[in-house]
Structures are given as C-alpha cells and as structure tokens.
PDB file of C-alpha atoms in Angstrom:
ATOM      1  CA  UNK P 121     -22.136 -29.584   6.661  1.00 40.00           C
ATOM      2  CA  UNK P 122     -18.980 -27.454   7.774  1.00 38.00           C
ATOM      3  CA  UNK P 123     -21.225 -25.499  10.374  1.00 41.00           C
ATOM      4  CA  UNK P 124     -22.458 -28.494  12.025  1.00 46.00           C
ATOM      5  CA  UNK P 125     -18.328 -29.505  11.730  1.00 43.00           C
ATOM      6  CA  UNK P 126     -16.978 -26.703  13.580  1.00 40.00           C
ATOM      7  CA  UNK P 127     -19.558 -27.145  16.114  1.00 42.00           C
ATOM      8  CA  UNK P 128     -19.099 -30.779  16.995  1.00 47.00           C
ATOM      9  CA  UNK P 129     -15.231 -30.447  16.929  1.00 43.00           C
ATOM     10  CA  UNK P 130     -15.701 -27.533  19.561  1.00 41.00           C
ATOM     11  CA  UNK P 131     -17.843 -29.707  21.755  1.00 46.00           C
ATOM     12  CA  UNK P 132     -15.339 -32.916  21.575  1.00 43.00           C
ATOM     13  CA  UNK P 133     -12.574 -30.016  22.428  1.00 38.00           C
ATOM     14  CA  UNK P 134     -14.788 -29.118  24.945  1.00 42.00           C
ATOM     15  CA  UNK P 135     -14.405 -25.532  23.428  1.00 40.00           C
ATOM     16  CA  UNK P 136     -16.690 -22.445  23.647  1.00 43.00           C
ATOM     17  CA  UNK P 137     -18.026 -21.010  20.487  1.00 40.00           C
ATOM     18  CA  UNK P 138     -20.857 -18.012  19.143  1.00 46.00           C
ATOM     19  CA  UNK P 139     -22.255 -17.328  15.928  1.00 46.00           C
ATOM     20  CA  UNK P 140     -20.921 -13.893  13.786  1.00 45.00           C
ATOM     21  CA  UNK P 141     -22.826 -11.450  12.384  1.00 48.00           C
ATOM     22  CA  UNK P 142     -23.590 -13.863   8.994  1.00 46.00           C
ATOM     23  CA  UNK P 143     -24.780 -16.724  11.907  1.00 48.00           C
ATOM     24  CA  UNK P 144     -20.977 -18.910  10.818  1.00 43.00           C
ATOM     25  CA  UNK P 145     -19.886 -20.325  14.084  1.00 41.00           C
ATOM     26  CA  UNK P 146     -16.933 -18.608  15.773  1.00 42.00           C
ATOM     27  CA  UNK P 147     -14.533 -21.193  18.142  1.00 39.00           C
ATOM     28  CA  UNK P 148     -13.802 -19.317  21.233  1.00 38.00           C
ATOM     29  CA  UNK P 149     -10.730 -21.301  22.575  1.00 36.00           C
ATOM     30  CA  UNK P 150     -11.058 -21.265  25.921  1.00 34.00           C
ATOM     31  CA  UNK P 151     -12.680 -17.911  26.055  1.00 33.00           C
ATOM     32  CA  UNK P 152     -10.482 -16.571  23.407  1.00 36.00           C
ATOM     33  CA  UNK P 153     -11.241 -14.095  20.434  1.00 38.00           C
ATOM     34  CA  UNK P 154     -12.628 -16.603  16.905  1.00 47.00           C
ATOM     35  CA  UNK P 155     -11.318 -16.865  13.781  1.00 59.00           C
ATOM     36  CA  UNK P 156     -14.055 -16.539  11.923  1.00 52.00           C
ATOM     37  CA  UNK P 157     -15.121 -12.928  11.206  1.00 50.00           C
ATOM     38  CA  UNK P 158     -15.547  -9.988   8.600  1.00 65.00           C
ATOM     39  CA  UNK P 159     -14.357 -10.676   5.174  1.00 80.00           C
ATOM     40  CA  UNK P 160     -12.563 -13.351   5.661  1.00 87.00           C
ATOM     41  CA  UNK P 161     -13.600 -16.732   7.103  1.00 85.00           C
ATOM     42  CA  UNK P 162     -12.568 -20.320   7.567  1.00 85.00           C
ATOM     43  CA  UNK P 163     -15.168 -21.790   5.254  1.00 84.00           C
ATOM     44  CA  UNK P 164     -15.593 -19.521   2.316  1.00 88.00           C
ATOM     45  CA  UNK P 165     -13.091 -18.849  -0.586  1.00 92.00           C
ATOM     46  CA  UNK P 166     -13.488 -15.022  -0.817  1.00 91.00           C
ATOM     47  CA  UNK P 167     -11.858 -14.011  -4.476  1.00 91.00           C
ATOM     48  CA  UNK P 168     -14.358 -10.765  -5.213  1.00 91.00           C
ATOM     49  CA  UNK P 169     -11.823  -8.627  -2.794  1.00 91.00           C
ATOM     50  CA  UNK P 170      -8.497  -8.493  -1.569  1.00 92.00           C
ATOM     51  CA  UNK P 171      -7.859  -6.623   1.733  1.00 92.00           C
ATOM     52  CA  UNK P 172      -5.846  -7.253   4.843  1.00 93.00           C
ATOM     53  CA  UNK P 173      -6.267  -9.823   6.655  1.00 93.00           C
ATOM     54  CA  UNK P 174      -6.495  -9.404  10.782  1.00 93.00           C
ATOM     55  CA  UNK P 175      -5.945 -12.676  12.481  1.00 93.00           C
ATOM     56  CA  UNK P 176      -6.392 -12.678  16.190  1.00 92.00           C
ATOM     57  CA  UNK P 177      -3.145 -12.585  17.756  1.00 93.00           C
ATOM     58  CA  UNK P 178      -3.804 -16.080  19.616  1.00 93.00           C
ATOM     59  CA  UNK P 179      -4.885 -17.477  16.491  1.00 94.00           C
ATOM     60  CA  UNK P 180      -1.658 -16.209  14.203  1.00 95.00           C
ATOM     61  CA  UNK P 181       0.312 -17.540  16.732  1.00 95.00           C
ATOM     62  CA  UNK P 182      -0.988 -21.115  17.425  1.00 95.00           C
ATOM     63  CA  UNK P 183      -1.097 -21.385  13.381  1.00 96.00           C
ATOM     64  CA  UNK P 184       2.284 -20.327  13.647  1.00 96.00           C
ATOM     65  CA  UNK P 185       3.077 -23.024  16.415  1.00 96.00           C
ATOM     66  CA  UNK P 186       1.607 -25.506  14.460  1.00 96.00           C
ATOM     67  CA  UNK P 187       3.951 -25.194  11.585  1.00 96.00           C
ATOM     68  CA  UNK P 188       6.751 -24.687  13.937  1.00 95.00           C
ATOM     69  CA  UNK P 189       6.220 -28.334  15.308  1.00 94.00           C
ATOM     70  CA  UNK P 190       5.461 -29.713  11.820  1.00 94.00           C
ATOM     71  CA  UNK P 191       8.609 -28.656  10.548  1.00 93.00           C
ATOM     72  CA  UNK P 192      10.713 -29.575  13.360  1.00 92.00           C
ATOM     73  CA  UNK P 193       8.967 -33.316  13.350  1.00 91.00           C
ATOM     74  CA  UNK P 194      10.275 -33.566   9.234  1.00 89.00           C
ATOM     75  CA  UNK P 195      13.685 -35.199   9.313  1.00 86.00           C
ATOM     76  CA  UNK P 196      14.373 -31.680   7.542  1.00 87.00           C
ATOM     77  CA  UNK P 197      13.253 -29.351   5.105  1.00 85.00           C
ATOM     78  CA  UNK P 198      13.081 -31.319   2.006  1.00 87.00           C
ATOM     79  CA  UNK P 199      11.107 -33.803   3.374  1.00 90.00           C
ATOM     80  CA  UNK P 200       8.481 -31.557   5.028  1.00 91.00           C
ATOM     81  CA  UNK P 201       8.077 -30.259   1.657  1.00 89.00           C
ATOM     82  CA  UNK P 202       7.856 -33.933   0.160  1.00 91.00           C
ATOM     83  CA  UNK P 203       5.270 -34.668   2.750  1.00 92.00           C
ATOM     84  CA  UNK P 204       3.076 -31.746   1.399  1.00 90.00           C
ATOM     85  CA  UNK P 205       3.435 -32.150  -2.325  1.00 87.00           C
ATOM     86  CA  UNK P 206       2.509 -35.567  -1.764  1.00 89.00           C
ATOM     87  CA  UNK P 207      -0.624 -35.131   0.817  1.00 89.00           C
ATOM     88  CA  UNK P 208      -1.709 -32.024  -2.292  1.00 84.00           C
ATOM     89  CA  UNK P 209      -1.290 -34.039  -5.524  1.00 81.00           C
ATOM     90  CA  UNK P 210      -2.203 -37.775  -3.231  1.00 83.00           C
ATOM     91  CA  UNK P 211      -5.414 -35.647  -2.964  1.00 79.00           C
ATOM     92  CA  UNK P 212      -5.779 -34.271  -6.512  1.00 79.00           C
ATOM     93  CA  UNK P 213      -3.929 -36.368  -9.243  1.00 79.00           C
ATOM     94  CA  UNK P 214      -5.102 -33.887 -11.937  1.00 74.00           C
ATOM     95  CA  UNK P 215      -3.370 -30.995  -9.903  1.00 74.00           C
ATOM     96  CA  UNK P 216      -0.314 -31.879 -11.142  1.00 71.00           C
ATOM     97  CA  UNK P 217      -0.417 -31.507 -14.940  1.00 71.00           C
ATOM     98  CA  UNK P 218      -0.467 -27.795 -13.644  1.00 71.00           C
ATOM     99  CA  UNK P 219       3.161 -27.639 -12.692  1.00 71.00           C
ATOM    100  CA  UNK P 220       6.012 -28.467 -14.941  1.00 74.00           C
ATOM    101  CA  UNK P 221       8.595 -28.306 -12.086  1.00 79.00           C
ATOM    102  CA  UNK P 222      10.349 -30.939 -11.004  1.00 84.00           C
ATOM    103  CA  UNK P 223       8.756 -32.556  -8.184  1.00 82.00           C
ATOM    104  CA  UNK P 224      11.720 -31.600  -5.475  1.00 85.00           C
ATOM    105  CA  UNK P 225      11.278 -28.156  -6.986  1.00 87.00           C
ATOM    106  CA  UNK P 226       7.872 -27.569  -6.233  1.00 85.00           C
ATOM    107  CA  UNK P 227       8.163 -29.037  -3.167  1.00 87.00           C
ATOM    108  CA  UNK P 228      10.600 -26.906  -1.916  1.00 89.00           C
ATOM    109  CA  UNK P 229       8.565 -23.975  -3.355  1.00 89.00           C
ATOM    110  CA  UNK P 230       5.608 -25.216  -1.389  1.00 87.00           C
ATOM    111  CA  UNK P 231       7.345 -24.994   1.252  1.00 91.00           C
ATOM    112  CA  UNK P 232       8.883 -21.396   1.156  1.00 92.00           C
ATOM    113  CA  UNK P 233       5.476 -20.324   0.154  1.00 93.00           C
ATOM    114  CA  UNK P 234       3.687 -20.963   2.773  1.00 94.00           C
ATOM    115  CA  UNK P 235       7.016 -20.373   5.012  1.00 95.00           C
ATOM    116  CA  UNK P 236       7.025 -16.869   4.385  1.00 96.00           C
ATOM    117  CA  UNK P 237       3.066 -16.326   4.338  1.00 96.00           C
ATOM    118  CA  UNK P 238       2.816 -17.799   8.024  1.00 97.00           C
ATOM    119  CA  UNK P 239       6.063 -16.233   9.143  1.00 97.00           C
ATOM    120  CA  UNK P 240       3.745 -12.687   8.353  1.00 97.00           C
ATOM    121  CA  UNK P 241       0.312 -13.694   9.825  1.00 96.00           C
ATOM    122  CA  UNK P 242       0.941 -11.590  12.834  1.00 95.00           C
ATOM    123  CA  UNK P 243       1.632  -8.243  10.820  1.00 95.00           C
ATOM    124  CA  UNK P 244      -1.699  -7.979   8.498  1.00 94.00           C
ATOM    125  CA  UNK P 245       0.015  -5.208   5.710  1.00 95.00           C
ATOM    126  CA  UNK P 246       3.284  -7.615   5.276  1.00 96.00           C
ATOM    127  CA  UNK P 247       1.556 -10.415   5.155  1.00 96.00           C
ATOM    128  CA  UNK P 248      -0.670  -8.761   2.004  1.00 95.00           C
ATOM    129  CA  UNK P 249       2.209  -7.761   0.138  1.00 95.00           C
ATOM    130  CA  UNK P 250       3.640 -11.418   0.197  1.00 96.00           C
ATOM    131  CA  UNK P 251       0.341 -12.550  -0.820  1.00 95.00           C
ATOM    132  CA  UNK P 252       0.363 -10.344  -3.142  1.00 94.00           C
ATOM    133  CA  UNK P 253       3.832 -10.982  -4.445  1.00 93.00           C
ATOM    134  CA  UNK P 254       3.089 -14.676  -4.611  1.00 92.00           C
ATOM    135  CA  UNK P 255      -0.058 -13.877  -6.729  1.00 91.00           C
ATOM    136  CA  UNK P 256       1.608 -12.607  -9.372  1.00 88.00           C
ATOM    137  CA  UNK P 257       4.646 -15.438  -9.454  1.00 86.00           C
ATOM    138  CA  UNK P 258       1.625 -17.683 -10.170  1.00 80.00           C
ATOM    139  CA  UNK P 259      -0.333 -15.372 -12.764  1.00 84.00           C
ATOM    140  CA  UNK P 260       0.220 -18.684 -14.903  1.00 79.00           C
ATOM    141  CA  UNK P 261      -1.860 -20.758 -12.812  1.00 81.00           C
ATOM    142  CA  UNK P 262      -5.481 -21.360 -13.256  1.00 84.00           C
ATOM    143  CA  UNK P 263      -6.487 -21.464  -9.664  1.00 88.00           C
ATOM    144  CA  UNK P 264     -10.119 -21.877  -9.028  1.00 90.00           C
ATOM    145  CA  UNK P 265     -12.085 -21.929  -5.524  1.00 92.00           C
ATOM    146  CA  UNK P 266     -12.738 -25.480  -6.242  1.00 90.00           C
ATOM    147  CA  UNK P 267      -8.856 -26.282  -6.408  1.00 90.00           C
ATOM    148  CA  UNK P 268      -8.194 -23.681  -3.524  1.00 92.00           C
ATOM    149  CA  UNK P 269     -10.382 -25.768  -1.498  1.00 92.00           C
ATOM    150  CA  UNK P 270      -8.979 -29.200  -2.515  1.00 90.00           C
ATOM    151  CA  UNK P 271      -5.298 -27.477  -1.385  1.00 90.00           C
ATOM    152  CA  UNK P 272      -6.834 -26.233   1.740  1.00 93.00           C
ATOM    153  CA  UNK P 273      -8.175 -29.346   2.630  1.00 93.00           C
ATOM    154  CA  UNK P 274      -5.237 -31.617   1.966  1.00 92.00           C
ATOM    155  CA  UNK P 275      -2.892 -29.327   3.740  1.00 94.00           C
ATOM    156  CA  UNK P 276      -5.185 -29.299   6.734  1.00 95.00           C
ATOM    157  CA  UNK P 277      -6.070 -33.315   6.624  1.00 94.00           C
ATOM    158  CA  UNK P 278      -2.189 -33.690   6.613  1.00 93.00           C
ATOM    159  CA  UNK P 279      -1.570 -31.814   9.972  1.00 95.00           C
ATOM    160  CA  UNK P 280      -4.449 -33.356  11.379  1.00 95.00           C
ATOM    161  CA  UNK P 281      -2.691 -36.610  10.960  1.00 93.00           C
ATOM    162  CA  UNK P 282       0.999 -35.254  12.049  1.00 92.00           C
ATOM    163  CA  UNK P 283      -0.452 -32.867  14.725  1.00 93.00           C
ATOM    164  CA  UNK P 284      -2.807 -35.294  16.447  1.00 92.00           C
ATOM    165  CA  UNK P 285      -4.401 -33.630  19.556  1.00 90.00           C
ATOM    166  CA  UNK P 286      -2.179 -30.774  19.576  1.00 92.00           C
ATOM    167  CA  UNK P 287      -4.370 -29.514  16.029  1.00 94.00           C
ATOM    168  CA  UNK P 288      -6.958 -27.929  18.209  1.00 93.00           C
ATOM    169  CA  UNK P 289     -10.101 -26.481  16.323  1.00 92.00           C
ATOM    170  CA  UNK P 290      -8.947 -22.921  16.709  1.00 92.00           C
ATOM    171  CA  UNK P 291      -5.434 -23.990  15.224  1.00 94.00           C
ATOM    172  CA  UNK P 292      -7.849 -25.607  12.160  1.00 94.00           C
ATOM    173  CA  UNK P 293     -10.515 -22.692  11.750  1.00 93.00           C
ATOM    174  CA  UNK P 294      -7.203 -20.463  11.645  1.00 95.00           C
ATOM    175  CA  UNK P 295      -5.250 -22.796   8.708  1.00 96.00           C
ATOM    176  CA  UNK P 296      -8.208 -22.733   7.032  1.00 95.00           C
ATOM    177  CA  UNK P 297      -9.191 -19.072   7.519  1.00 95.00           C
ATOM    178  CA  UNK P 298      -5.410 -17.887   5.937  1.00 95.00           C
ATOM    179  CA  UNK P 299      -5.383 -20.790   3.236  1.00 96.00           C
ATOM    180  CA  UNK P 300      -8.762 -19.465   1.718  1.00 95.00           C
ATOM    181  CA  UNK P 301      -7.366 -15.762   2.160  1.00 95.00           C
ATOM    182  CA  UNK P 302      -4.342 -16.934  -0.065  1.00 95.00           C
ATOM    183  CA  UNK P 303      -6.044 -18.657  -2.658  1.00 94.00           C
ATOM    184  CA  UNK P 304      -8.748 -16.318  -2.990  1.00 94.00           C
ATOM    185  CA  UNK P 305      -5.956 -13.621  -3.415  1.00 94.00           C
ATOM    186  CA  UNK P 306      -4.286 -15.693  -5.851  1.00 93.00           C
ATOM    187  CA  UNK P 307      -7.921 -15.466  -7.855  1.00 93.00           C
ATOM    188  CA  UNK P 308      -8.364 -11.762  -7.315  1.00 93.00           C
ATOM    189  CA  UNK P 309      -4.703 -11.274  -8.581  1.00 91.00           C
ATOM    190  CA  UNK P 310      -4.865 -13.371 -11.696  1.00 89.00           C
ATOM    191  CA  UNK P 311      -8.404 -11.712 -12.708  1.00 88.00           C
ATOM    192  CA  UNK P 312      -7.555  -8.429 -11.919  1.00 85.00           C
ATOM    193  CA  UNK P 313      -4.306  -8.081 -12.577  1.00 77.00           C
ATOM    194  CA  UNK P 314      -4.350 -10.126 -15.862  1.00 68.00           C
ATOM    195  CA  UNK P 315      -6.736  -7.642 -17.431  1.00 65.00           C
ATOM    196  CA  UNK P 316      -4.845  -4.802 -16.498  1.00 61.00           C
ATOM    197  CA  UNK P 317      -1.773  -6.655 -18.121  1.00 60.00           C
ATOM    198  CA  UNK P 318      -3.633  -7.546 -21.542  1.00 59.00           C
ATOM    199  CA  UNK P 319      -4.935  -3.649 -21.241  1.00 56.00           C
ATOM    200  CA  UNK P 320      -1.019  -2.832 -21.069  1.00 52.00           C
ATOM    201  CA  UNK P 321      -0.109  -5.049 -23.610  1.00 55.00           C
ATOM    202  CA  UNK P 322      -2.760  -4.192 -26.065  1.00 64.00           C
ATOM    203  CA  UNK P 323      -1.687  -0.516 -25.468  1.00 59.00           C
ATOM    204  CA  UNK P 324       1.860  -1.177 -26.135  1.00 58.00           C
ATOM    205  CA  UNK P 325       0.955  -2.929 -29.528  1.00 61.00           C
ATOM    206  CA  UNK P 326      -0.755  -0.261 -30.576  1.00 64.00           C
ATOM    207  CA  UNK P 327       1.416   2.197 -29.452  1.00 62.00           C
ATOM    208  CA  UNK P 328       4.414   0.243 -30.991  1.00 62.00           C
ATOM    209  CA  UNK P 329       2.713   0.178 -34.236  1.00 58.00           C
ATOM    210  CA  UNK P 330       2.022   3.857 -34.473  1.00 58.00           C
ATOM    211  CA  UNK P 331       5.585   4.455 -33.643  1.00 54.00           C
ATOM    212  CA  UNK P 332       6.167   1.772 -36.835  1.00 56.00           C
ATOM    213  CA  UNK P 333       4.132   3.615 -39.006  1.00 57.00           C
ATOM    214  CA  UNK P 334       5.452   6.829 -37.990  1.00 60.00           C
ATOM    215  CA  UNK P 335       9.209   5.880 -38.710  1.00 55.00           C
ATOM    216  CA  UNK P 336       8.126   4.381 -42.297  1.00 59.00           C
ATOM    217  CA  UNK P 337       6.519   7.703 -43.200  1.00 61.00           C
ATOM    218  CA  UNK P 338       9.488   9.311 -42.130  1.00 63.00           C
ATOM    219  CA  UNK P 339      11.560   6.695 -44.208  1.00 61.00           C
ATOM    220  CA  UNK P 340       9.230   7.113 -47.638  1.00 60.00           C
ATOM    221  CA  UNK P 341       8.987  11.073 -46.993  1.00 65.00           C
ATOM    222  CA  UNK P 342      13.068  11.052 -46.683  1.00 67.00           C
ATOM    223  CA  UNK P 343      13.141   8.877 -49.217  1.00 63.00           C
ATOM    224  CA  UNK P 344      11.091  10.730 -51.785  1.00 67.00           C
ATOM    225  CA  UNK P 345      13.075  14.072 -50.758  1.00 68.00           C
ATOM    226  CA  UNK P 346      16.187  12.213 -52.075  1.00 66.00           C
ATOM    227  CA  UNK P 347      15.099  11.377 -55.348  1.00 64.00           C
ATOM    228  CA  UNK P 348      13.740  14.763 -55.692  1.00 60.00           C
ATOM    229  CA  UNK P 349      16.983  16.053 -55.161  1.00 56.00           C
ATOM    230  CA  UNK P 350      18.861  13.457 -57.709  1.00 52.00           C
ATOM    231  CA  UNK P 351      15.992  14.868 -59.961  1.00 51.00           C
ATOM    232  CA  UNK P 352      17.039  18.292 -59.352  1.00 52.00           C
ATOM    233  CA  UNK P 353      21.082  17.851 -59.627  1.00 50.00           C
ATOM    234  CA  UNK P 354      20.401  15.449 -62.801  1.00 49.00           C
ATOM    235  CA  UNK P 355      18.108  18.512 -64.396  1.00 44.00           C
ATOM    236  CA  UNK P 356      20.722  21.289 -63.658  1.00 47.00           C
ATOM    237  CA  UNK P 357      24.330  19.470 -65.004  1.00 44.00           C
ATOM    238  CA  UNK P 358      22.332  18.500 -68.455  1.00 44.00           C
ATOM    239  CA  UNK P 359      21.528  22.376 -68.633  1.00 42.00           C
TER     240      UNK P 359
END
C-alpha cells in the first residue's frame, strides 16, 4: 500500500521519517520538516476544500530543483512538453478524447501549466490564485480523483525515470503532495464554481425574459394608445 511505499523508499534512502497526526508517514530528509501534513497530503486527492497550500520551504525548493534539471536535460521546451504528454496519455489512452488540441498544443500547455504552478510553490497565496486561475481555464474538463491520480502518477513515474537517484523521496512525497493539491482544486473549482455559473445563468434567463416581457407590454400598451388615437382623429374629422 502507499504507506508501506513511503516507508520502504525512506529506508533504501536511508531517510528519517514520523507519522502525522492522521498516523500517514511524514519523510524527514535528513532531519528536515515532511511533506505530508494538514489538509493536504501526498497520497490523498483532497477536492471537498480549497485553501492554501504551505509547502516546507526545503520541500518547494527541491520540487522546484527537480523541474529545473528536467527541463534543462529536454533538448528544449517543446520536447520536455512532448515527453510529458506522452508519459500522461502513454499512461491513459482514454485521457485523450478529453482534449481537442492539437497534440504540440497541449503539450506546450502542459508545460506552462505546471511551469507557472511550481514557479509559485514557495509563496502559498500566489500559488492559489494560479491554481485557481487554471481551474477555471479547464471548467470544461471532467476531472475526477481517479484521473487526477492517473496524471499524478505518470508525471511522477516519468521523473523517476529522467531523475534517477537525484528523485529523492522528499522530492516525490512533495510532486505528489502539489499534483493532488492541483487536481483536487481543479474538482473543487469545476463543482463549485459551475453551480454558481448555472445559478448566474439561470438568473440572467429569467431576468432577460422579464425584461422581454416588459418591453412587449410596453410595445402592445403603445400600440393600443395609437389606434386609440387614429380612433379619436377618425371620430372628430367625420363630425
């Protein structure tokens, strides 16, 4: 199971790690602060709130390394994104008939995304409102936990295999830890913020249609006032 996981990959590291308040084991690092902690961990897909999310410092910064030396191993930006798209939809054929970009596209996407959300893991309130921003670029998508998970893992397996040693179990708990922050935000987002939309959009009709109705009175009411005055001037020149 993952807590048996995180445990044996801290032993092979020969890393130090505790149990949390919920009993989740927390990698130390070499006597570091864990990832794993509060709202937010490394092995649960938390979509039933969306609130800041504190990374150690250590931690933001060796995910941060991490993607520094991932990028800089790509021959260049294009094909770092390439490499993703293809370790994410390699992993889950049926992913793709959720995207109707071109594949270059949405790998270049990709690859901003997760740019900018790992450029602001250090500064919790930034990094929420481009979590946040993303969320609703993507209120068309029907992300699940399930899929969240399947685009955790494959983006984790993949710098496993380019990262080798240098993918320590602290770096891993903390890609996992701000992957399942992201996706359950995306969740929260599209639940949340697609009811408020319909509520919006509902209101609008309704309001629109009053406004309708309101203008055809007037119309019929302006209307009828005419012909009552054609009446009138037709009554008075027969007279």
């Amino acid at each position: 199971d993952v807590v048996s996981s995180v445990v044996a990959e801290a032993e092979e590291y020969g890393e130090e790690y505790e149990e949390d308040e919920d009993g989740d084991p927390v990698v130390q690092g070499s006597g570091e602060v864990g990832v794993t902690s509060g709202t937010y961990h490394s092995n649960v897909v938390n979509d039933q709130v969306f609130e800041e999310l504190h990374l150690p410092p250590n931690v933001a910064e060796e995910v941060q390394a991490i993607w520094r030396v991932f990028l800089t191993s790509a021959e260049n930006k294009e094909a770092a994104g390439e490499a993703i798209y293809a370790a994410l939809f390699d992993a889950a054929p049926s992913l793709q008939s959720l995207f109707k970009t071109p594949r270059a596209v949405m790998a270049i996407r990709l690859m901003n995304g997760l740019s900018s959300v790992v450029a602001a893991l250090t500064d919790p309130k930034e990094l929420k409102m481009v979590v946040e921003t993303l969320g609703f670029l993507h209120l068309d998508l029907e992300v699940t936990v399930s899929r969240v998970i399947i685009f955790r893992d494959a983006i984790v397996d993949l710098l496993m295999v380019e990262m080798g040693e240098r993918m320590t179990p602290m770096a891993k708990e903390g890609w996992n830890c701000f992957l399942n922050y992201v996706g359950g935000a995306y969740i929260y987002v599209r639940v949340k913020f697609s009811e408020r939309l319909k509520f919006l959009s509902t209101s609008w009709m309704i309001a629109t249609k009053t406004g309708l109705d309101d203008v055809a009175a007037a119309e019929v009411a302006e209307a009828e006032a005419s012909q009552g005055g054609d009446a009138d001037g037709g009554i008075g020149t027969t007279s």
